[in-house]
Amino acid sequence: MIHPIQKTSCSLIVASRGCYVFWCLLMISPAGLNVHNSHVAGLHSLPVVSLAISRHGVSVYTCSVDGWIKKLTPTFAGNTLIFNQEDMLRPENLSGRKIHGIAVSHNGAYIALTSSQSMVGGFHPVTKTYQVHFVTLKAPETAAALLLKSPAQNLHKTADLLDLVRWQILKNKCIPTSLLEEIDQKIQEVDSPYFWRLKLFLVRTLYQSLQEPPTDHRWKPTLEENKVFIREEEEGEGTDGEDAAKEKSEPVGKVVKQEKDHLKEQIEEVQAWISSVESHIMRENMKKVLGVVYLNTWITQNTSIPTCGLVEFLSRDSNDRASEVLIGHIKNKMNKQSFSERCSLCQEVLPFSDHKQATCKNGHMWLRCVLSYQACQKLTFRRCLLLDTISRLPEPEDPEWIRKVLLGPCTLCDSPMI
């Protein structure tokens, strides 16, 4: 913390014992080290079991045995501190459960509280089932605003804020119009890859919200033979009732069919939207990789990065002026030489027709590295934390600049490769 008057750095130490919260302020000034300490009284009626500190905006969260959470915000008053108290919402279904602790998410989007079954009839349960309860600290609109103004511009580092936005889209089955307009405006002004990845995340979440939940359980065995017993005597009597039921169900069936057709069209539109955003992100990253190749190769040489394939893939878009200029410089340096990727099983050429995978004419299919776009033809590789893409491992013969390329996060979601 920084003292607002003396402009000196301070350290705040907080501890709890019983129902009390003690604090100690260490302040370094030209006169030396000053120590101020006191306690916060009347905070909880039951002992405090856990403390948590938020990283953004100094706040202390306390949790008592009964599950009540309070927020303490320290403010300077001369040489001492005053803690403003605020009651938080108590998670539901905590009666009869033992509280173990709380934790605040990285960007202060929500609090997680862990609990387990308490004593039953004076005895501890033989087996314990732990539950994690979540309490949101920010509204989805606030989380969206923070994502647009994030200085880190990394989706992985703002995962808790994305959770709140995801929950809103899954609940309403639509992307907030204002958020989408602001992202498009940011893209027109800055054209940063971060906003394209954020847009891809929103569209993917929308696609997930449109999926129907599975009704059948795959683990359950299905009966191979269904025996139906029909009584011939009652068959004639039930004919009139069946006809009347069919007449009533016909308009209902038409409405249901129209809804299914509309949902199917909407899903197809969202899939095309996802493909469009993904291809734009990949093309921009391909230009970046080709720029690295151009800056780090002095003569024509065969690197592990499929330069010829990337050039051919980017050449298909005749409206991209930036890629045309870059391709011209690359071709001049290559001096009309071409280095093709080959399948390790049959030595056939691997064409660069897709940025996700490569398939030779004999049908051998290999996934492509999302960082270098080389076909991964080995048993070991790294995978994105969200299982989105893969990347190959550095080889001993790889130069340092290729190793730096392979250290990057996932191109589509900013998650680290593990």
Short mmCIF file of C-alpha atoms in Angstrom, two decimals, residues 97-297:
data_model
loop_
_atom_site.label_atom_id
_atom_site.label_comp_id
_atom_site.label_asym_id
_atom_site.label_seq_id
_atom_site.Cartn_x
_atom_site.Cartn_y
_atom_site.Cartn_z
CA ARG A 97 -22.03 -27.97 7.27
CA LYS A 98 -18.49 -27.26 8.44
CA ILE A 99 -16.71 -24.31 6.83
CA HIS A 100 -13.05 -24.88 5.91
CA GLY A 101 -12.01 -21.66 4.19
CA ILE A 102 -12.50 -19.05 1.48
CA ALA A 103 -10.47 -17.76 -1.46
CA VAL A 104 -10.88 -14.79 -3.79
CA SER A 105 -10.40 -15.13 -7.54
CA HIS A 106 -7.49 -13.41 -9.26
CA ASN A 107 -9.44 -10.35 -10.43
CA GLY A 108 -11.96 -10.31 -7.58
CA ALA A 109 -14.88 -11.64 -9.63
CA TYR A 110 -16.11 -14.14 -7.03
CA ILE A 111 -15.35 -15.85 -3.73
CA ALA A 112 -15.07 -19.63 -3.38
CA LEU A 113 -16.07 -21.21 -0.06
CA THR A 114 -15.29 -24.83 0.85
CA SER A 115 -17.51 -26.82 3.21
CA SER A 116 -18.06 -30.41 4.33
CA GLN A 117 -20.59 -32.33 6.38
CA SER A 118 -20.40 -31.58 10.10
CA MET A 119 -20.91 -33.96 13.02
CA VAL A 120 -24.04 -36.13 12.99
CA GLY A 121 -25.40 -37.15 16.38
CA GLY A 122 -22.16 -36.16 18.07
CA PHE A 123 -20.03 -38.32 15.78
CA HIS A 124 -17.87 -37.44 12.81
CA PRO A 125 -19.08 -38.90 9.48
CA VAL A 126 -17.19 -41.90 8.14
CA THR A 127 -16.81 -40.28 4.73
CA LYS A 128 -16.76 -36.58 3.96
CA THR A 129 -18.08 -34.91 0.84
CA TYR A 130 -16.58 -31.50 0.16
CA GLN A 131 -18.51 -28.82 -1.67
CA VAL A 132 -17.35 -25.54 -3.20
CA HIS A 133 -19.80 -22.64 -3.07
CA PHE A 134 -19.37 -19.48 -5.15
CA VAL A 135 -20.41 -15.93 -4.29
CA THR A 136 -20.17 -13.37 -7.09
CA LEU A 137 -18.60 -10.02 -6.23
CA LYS A 138 -19.15 -8.29 -9.58
CA ALA A 139 -22.01 -8.02 -12.03
CA PRO A 140 -21.53 -9.46 -15.55
CA GLU A 141 -21.71 -5.93 -16.99
CA THR A 142 -18.89 -4.81 -14.68
CA ALA A 143 -16.82 -7.86 -15.64
CA ALA A 144 -17.35 -7.10 -19.35
CA ALA A 145 -16.22 -3.49 -18.84
CA LEU A 146 -13.08 -4.68 -17.04
CA LEU A 147 -12.32 -7.12 -19.87
CA LEU A 148 -12.46 -4.31 -22.41
CA LYS A 149 -10.11 -2.16 -20.32
CA SER A 150 -7.78 -4.96 -19.20
CA PRO A 151 -4.15 -3.78 -19.23
CA ALA A 152 -2.87 -7.38 -19.42
CA GLN A 153 -4.96 -8.19 -22.54
CA ASN A 154 -4.75 -11.90 -21.79
CA LEU A 155 -7.84 -14.11 -21.56
CA HIS A 156 -6.09 -16.65 -19.36
CA LYS A 157 -5.28 -14.02 -16.72
CA THR A 158 -8.87 -12.77 -16.68
CA ALA A 159 -10.54 -16.18 -16.54
CA ASP A 160 -12.71 -15.31 -13.52
CA LEU A 161 -14.16 -12.27 -15.29
CA LEU A 162 -14.84 -14.44 -18.34
CA ASP A 163 -16.76 -16.87 -16.11
CA LEU A 164 -19.29 -14.16 -15.23
CA VAL A 165 -19.74 -13.15 -18.87
CA ARG A 166 -20.05 -16.82 -19.88
CA TRP A 167 -22.74 -17.37 -17.24
CA GLN A 168 -24.75 -14.43 -18.58
CA ILE A 169 -24.58 -15.72 -22.18
CA LEU A 170 -25.50 -19.27 -21.18
CA LYS A 171 -28.45 -17.94 -19.18
CA ASN A 172 -29.83 -15.55 -21.82
CA LYS A 173 -28.66 -17.52 -24.89
CA CYS A 174 -27.44 -14.34 -26.56
CA ILE A 175 -24.42 -12.03 -26.51
CA PRO A 176 -25.14 -8.58 -25.03
CA THR A 177 -25.49 -6.20 -27.96
CA SER A 178 -23.64 -3.37 -26.22
CA LEU A 179 -20.66 -5.63 -25.47
CA LEU A 180 -20.46 -6.86 -29.06
CA GLU A 181 -20.66 -3.30 -30.40
CA GLU A 182 -17.88 -2.14 -28.08
CA ILE A 183 -15.64 -5.05 -29.14
CA ASP A 184 -16.23 -4.27 -32.82
CA GLN A 185 -15.42 -0.62 -32.16
CA LYS A 186 -12.19 -1.60 -30.36
CA ILE A 187 -11.25 -3.84 -33.29
CA GLN A 188 -11.75 -0.97 -35.74
CA GLU A 189 -9.69 1.40 -33.59
CA VAL A 190 -6.84 -0.87 -32.46
CA ASP A 191 -7.26 -4.24 -34.26
CA SER A 192 -5.59 -6.04 -31.37
CA PRO A 193 -5.54 -9.88 -31.38
CA TYR A 194 -6.86 -9.74 -27.80
CA PHE A 195 -10.24 -8.37 -28.86
CA TRP A 196 -10.50 -10.96 -31.64
CA ARG A 197 -9.85 -13.72 -29.09
CA LEU A 198 -12.42 -12.18 -26.75
CA LYS A 199 -14.95 -12.13 -29.59
CA LEU A 200 -14.17 -15.77 -30.38
CA PHE A 201 -14.77 -16.68 -26.73
CA LEU A 202 -18.17 -14.97 -26.75
CA VAL A 203 -19.26 -16.65 -30.00
CA ARG A 204 -18.12 -20.07 -28.77
CA THR A 205 -20.09 -19.58 -25.55
CA LEU A 206 -23.14 -18.62 -27.61
CA TYR A 207 -22.75 -21.83 -29.60
CA GLN A 208 -22.55 -23.79 -26.35
CA SER A 209 -25.75 -22.14 -25.05
CA LEU A 210 -27.66 -23.21 -28.18
CA GLN A 211 -26.81 -26.88 -27.72
CA GLU A 212 -29.58 -29.05 -26.35
CA PRO A 213 -28.69 -30.93 -23.15
CA PRO A 214 -28.34 -34.69 -23.69
CA THR A 215 -31.52 -36.52 -22.78
CA ASP A 216 -30.24 -40.08 -23.03
CA HIS A 217 -27.60 -41.52 -20.73
CA ARG A 218 -24.92 -43.26 -22.75
CA TRP A 219 -23.83 -45.39 -19.81
CA LYS A 220 -27.26 -47.01 -19.52
CA PRO A 221 -27.77 -50.27 -21.47
CA THR A 222 -30.49 -50.19 -24.12
CA LEU A 223 -33.05 -52.95 -24.41
CA GLU A 224 -32.57 -54.75 -27.70
CA GLU A 225 -36.10 -56.16 -27.89
CA ASN A 226 -39.19 -54.23 -26.88
CA LYS A 227 -42.18 -56.52 -26.53
CA VAL A 228 -45.56 -54.93 -27.25
CA PHE A 229 -48.79 -56.73 -26.36
CA ILE A 230 -51.90 -55.67 -28.30
CA ARG A 231 -55.38 -56.77 -27.43
CA GLU A 232 -57.41 -57.31 -30.56
CA GLU A 233 -60.70 -56.65 -28.79
CA GLU A 234 -59.70 -53.18 -27.57
CA GLU A 235 -58.04 -52.18 -30.84
CA GLY A 236 -61.25 -51.07 -32.53
CA GLU A 237 -62.48 -49.14 -29.49
CA GLY A 238 -59.31 -47.03 -29.25
CA THR A 239 -59.26 -45.95 -32.91
CA ASP A 240 -61.55 -42.92 -32.51
CA GLY A 241 -59.59 -41.62 -29.54
CA GLU A 242 -56.29 -41.98 -31.37
CA ASP A 243 -57.60 -40.03 -34.39
CA ALA A 244 -58.76 -37.16 -32.18
CA ALA A 245 -55.38 -37.07 -30.40
CA LYS A 246 -53.55 -36.97 -33.74
CA GLU A 247 -55.66 -34.01 -34.93
CA LYS A 248 -54.81 -32.08 -31.76
CA SER A 249 -51.11 -32.91 -31.90
CA GLU A 250 -50.63 -31.90 -35.58
CA PRO A 251 -50.45 -28.08 -35.01
CA VAL A 252 -48.27 -28.59 -31.95
CA GLY A 253 -45.92 -30.77 -33.99
CA LYS A 254 -45.66 -28.09 -36.69
CA VAL A 255 -44.70 -25.45 -34.12
CA VAL A 256 -42.08 -27.73 -32.60
CA LYS A 257 -40.66 -28.49 -36.05
CA GLN A 258 -40.45 -24.77 -36.90
CA GLU A 259 -38.63 -24.09 -33.64
CA LYS A 260 -36.17 -26.90 -34.34
CA ASP A 261 -35.53 -25.63 -37.88
CA HIS A 262 -34.98 -22.09 -36.59
CA LEU A 263 -32.58 -23.36 -33.92
CA LYS A 264 -30.70 -25.41 -36.52
CA GLU A 265 -30.30 -22.35 -38.77
CA GLN A 266 -29.11 -20.28 -35.83
CA ILE A 267 -26.54 -22.92 -34.89
CA GLU A 268 -25.25 -23.03 -38.48
CA GLU A 269 -24.89 -19.23 -38.50
CA VAL A 270 -22.94 -19.30 -35.23
CA GLN A 271 -20.69 -22.08 -36.56
CA ALA A 272 -19.91 -19.98 -39.64
CA TRP A 273 -19.25 -17.02 -37.33
CA ILE A 274 -16.80 -19.08 -35.26
CA SER A 275 -15.00 -20.30 -38.39
CA SER A 276 -14.69 -16.73 -39.70
CA VAL A 277 -13.19 -15.37 -36.46
CA GLU A 278 -10.83 -18.35 -36.09
CA SER A 279 -9.54 -18.00 -39.64
CA HIS A 280 -8.89 -14.27 -39.12
CA ILE A 281 -6.93 -14.93 -35.91
CA MET A 282 -4.91 -17.67 -37.58
CA ARG A 283 -4.12 -15.58 -40.66
CA GLU A 284 -2.86 -12.71 -38.51
CA ASN A 285 -0.71 -15.11 -36.51
CA MET A 286 0.66 -16.64 -39.73
CA LYS A 287 1.82 -13.17 -40.81
CA LYS A 288 3.51 -12.76 -37.45
CA VAL A 289 5.29 -16.12 -37.81
CA LEU A 290 6.40 -15.29 -41.37
CA GLY A 291 7.73 -11.96 -40.13
CA VAL A 292 9.81 -13.78 -37.52
CA VAL A 293 11.11 -16.15 -40.22
CA TYR A 294 12.05 -13.23 -42.46
CA LEU A 295 13.92 -11.39 -39.69
CA ASN A 296 15.88 -14.44 -38.50
CA THR A 297 16.92 -16.10 -41.78
#
